[in-house]
XYZ file of C-alpha atoms in Angstrom:
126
model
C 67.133 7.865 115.320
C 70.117 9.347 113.610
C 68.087 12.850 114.032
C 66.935 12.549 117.052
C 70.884 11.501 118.383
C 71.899 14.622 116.164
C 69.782 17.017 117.934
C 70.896 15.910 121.580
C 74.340 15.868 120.700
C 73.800 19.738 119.637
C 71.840 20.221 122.817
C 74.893 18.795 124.801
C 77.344 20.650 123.525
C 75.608 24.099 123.787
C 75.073 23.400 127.477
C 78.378 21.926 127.979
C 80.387 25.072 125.928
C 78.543 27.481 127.633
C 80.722 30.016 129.047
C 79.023 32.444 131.543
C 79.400 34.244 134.513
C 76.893 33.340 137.277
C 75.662 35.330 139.766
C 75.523 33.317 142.631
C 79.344 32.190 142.092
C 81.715 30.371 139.862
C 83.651 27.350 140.592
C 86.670 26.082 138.873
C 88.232 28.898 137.658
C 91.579 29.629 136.388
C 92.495 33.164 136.654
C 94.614 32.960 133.470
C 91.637 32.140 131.319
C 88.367 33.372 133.860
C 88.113 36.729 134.546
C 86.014 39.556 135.033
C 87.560 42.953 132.546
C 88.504 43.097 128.621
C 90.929 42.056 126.555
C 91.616 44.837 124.345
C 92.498 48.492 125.131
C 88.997 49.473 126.508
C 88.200 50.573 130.160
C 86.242 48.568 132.505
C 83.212 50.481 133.829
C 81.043 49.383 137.057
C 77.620 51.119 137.286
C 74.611 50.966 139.523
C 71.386 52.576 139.051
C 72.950 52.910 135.658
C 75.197 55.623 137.048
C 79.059 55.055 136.876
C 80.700 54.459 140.123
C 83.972 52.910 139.308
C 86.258 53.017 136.521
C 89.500 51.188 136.150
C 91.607 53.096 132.647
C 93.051 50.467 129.950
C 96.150 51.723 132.196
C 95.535 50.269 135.396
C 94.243 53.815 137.079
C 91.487 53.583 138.862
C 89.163 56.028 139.283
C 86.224 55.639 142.744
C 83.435 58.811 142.029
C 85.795 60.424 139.821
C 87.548 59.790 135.920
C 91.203 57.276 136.729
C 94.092 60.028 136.957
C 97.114 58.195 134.379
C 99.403 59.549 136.637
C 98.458 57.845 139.963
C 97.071 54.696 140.530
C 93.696 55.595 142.731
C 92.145 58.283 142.519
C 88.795 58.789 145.107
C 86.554 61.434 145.067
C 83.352 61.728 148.162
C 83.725 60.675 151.443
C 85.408 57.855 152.880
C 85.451 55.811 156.188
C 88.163 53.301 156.906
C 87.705 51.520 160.349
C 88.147 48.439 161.395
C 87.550 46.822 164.840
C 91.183 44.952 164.904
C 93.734 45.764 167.563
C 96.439 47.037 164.512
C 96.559 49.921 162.634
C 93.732 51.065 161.121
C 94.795 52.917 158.051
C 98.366 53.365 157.002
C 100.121 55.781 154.715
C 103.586 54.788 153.460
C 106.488 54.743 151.557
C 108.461 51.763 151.183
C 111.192 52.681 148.619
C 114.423 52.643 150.560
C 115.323 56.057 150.049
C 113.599 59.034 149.995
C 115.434 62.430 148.832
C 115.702 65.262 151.503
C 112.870 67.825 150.486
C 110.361 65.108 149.485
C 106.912 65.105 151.208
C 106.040 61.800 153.231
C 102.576 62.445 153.730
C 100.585 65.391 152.130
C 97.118 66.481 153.308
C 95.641 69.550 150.902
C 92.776 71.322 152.111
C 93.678 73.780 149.342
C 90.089 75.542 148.632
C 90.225 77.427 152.141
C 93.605 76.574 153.327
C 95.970 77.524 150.772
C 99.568 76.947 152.419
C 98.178 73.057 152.807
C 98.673 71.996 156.136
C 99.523 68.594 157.587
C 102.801 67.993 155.295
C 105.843 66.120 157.207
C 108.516 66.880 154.854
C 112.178 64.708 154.918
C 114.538 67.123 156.380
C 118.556 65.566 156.053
């Protein structure tokens, strides 16, 4: 009996202890303790087809078709849509620090391959 009460306390505890990730959902998570990423200085890598498609650096870069620049904090490369079928804006492009220096660029397109004097730059001016 003693075995037998021995073995299903084991069994208990194994199923009880288990900690994994399911794929049809979690519940009762705390996002202090559960998450999805690593706890030392390695990057997290997403694949499909066993090709990388997204990369976020130890850093907090994050790189979409392309290696995380350190210096910004998304970096895309491919095409992209953004849409949406909302009566707001669509897709915005801003700066929100209170001050920005006369000579600074507010928005920046490059076409630089064929284009090389980049057009679609408003610039602060006073």
């Amino acid at each position: 009996m003693k075995k037998l009460l021995l073995i299903a306390s084991v069994l208990l505890s194994t199923l009880t202890f288990s900690q994994t990730w399911n794929i049809t959902g979690n519940a009762g998570t705390t996002p202090a303790n559960n998450f999805v990423g690593t706890t030392d200085t390695q990057d997290l890598v997403l694949k499909t087809n066993n090709l990388e498609r997204l990369r976020v650096h130890s850093s907090g870069s994050v790189g979409i078709g392309t290696a995380p620049d350190p210096r910004l904090i998304l970096s895309v490369q491919g095409q992209s849509a953004f849409g949406a079928n909302i009566n707001s804006d669509v897709f915005y492009i801003g700066n929100d620090h209170p001050s920005v220096d006369n000579g600074m660029s507010l928005f920046f397109m490059r076409y630089g391959k064929y284009q090389p004097n980049n057009p679609g730059v408003i610039d602060v001016a006073g």
